[in-house]
PDB file of C-alpha atoms in Angstrom:
ATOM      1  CA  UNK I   1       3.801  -8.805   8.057  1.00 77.00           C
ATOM      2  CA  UNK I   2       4.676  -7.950   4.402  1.00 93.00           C
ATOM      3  CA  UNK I   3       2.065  -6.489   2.052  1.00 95.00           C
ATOM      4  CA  UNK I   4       3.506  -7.422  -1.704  1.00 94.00           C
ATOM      5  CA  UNK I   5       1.497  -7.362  -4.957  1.00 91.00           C
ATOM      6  CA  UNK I   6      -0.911 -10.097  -5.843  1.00 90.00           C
ATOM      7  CA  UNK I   7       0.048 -12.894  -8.218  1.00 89.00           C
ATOM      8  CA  UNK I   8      -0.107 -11.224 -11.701  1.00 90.00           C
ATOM      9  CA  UNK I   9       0.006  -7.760 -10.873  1.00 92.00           C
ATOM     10  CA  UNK I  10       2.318  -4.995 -12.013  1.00 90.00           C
ATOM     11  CA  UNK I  11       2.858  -1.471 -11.496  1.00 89.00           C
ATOM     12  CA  UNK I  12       4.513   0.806 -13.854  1.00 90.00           C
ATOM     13  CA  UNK I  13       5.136   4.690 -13.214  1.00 89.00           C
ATOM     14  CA  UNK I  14       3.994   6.669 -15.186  1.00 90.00           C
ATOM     15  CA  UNK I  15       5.419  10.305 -16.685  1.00 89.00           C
ATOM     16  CA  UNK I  16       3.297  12.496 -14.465  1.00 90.00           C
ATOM     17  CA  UNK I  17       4.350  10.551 -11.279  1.00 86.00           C
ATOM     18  CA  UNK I  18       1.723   8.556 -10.754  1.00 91.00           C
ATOM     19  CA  UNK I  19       1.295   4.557 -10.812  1.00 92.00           C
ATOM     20  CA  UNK I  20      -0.775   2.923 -13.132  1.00 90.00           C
ATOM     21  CA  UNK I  21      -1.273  -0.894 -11.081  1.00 90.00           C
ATOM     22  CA  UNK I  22      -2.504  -3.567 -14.244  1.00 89.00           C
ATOM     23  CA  UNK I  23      -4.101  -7.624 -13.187  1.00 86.00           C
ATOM     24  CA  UNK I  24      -5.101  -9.614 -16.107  1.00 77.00           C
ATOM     25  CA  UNK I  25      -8.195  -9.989 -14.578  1.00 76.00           C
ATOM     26  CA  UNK I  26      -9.749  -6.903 -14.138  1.00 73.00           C
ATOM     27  CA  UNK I  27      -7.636  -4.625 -16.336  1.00 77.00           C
ATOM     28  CA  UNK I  28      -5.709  -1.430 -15.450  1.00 82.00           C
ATOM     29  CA  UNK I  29      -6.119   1.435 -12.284  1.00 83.00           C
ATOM     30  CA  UNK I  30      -4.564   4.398 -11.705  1.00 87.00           C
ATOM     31  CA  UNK I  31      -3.505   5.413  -8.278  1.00 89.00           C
ATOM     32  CA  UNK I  32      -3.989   8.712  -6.555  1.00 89.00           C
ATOM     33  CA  UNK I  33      -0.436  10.595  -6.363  1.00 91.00           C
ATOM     34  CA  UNK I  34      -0.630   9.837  -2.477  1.00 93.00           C
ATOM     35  CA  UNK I  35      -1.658   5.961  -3.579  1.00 92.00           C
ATOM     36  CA  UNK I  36       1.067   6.267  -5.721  1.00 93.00           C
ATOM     37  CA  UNK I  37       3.855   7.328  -3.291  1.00 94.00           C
ATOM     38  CA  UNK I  38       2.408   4.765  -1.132  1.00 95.00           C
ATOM     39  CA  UNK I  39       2.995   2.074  -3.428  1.00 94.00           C
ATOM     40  CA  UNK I  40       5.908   2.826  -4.321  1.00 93.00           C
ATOM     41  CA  UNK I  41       6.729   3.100  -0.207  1.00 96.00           C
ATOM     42  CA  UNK I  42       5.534  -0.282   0.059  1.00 95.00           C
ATOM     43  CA  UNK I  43       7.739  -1.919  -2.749  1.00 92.00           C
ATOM     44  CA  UNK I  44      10.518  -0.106  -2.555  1.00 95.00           C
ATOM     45  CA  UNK I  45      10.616  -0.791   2.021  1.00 97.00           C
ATOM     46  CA  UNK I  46      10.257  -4.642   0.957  1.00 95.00           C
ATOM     47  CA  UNK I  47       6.598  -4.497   1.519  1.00 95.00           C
ATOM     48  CA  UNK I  48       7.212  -3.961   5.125  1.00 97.00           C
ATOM     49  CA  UNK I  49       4.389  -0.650   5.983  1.00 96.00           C
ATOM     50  CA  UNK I  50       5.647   0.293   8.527  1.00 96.00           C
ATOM     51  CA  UNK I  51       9.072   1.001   7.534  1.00 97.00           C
ATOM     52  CA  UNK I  52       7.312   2.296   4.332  1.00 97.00           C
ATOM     53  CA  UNK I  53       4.724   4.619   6.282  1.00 97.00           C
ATOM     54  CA  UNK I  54       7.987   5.827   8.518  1.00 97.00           C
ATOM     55  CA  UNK I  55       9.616   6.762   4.975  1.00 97.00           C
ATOM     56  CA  UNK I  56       6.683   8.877   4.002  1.00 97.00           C
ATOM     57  CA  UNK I  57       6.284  10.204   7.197  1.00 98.00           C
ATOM     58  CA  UNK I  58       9.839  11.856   6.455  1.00 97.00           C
ATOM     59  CA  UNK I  59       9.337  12.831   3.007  1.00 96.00           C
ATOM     60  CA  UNK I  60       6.379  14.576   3.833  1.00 97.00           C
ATOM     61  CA  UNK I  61       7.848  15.954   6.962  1.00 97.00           C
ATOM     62  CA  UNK I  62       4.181  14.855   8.798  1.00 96.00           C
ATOM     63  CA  UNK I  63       3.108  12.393  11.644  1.00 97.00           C
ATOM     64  CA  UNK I  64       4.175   9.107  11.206  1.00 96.00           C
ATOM     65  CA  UNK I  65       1.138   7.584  13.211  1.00 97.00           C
ATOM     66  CA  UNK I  66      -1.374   9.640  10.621  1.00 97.00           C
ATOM     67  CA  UNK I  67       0.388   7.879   7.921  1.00 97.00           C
ATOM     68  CA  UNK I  68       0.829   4.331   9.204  1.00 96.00           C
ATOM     69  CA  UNK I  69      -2.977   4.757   9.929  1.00 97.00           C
ATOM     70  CA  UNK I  70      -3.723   5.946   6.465  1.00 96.00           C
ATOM     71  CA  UNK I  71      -1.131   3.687   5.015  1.00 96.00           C
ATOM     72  CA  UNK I  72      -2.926   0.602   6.411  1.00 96.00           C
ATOM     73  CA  UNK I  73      -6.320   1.826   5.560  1.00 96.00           C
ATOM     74  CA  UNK I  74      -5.545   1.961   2.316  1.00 93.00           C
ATOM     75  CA  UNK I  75      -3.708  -1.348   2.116  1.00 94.00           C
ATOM     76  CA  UNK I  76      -6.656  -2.766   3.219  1.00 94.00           C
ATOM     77  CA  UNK I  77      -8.930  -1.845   0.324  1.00 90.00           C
ATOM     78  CA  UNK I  78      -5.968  -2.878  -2.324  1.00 90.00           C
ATOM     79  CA  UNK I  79      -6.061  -6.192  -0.349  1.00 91.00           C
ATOM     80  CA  UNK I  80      -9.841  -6.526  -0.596  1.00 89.00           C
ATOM     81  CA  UNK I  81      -9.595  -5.868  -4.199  1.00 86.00           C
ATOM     82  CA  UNK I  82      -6.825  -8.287  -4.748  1.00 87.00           C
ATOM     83  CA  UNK I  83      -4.099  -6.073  -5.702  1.00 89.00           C
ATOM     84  CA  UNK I  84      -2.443  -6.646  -2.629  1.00 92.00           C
ATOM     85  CA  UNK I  85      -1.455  -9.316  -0.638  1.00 93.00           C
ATOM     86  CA  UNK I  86       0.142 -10.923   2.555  1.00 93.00           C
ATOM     87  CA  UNK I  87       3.395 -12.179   1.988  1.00 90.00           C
ATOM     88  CA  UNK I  88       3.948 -15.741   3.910  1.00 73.00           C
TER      89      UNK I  88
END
């Protein structure tokens, strides 16, 4: 399954590393630096998490199971606000 951003919905990077995700909707959040690397992970692996969670896994030199787990968890909530969604 791919995970890609909702219809409207934009990320930009900002200068101190972290991602500032905007909807016309409901205006603009600002990710965590780990939300941040994980969005990036998930847009830059094709929306695919768990070649995105793998990539982290190896930047971070950490369990790749801790991170798919966390990965998804957090995919969830992004999905449940609409930021996120299943690609068909």
């Amino acid at each position: 399954m791919r995970i890609v951003a909702a219809e409207g919905v934009t990320g930009t990077a900002l200068a101190d590393g972290r991602v500032k995700v905007r909807t016309a909707g409901r205006g603009e959040f600002r990710c965590s630096p780990v939300g941040s690397a994980m969005w990036v992970a998930l847009r830059v692996n094709d929306g695919l998490l768990e070649r995105a969670a793998s990539s982290l896994a190896d930047a971070w030199q950490t369990d790749e199971g801790k991170v798919r787990t966390a990965m998804a968890a957090w995919a969830d909530r992004l999905m449940a606000a609409g930021l996120l969604e299943a690609a068909a």
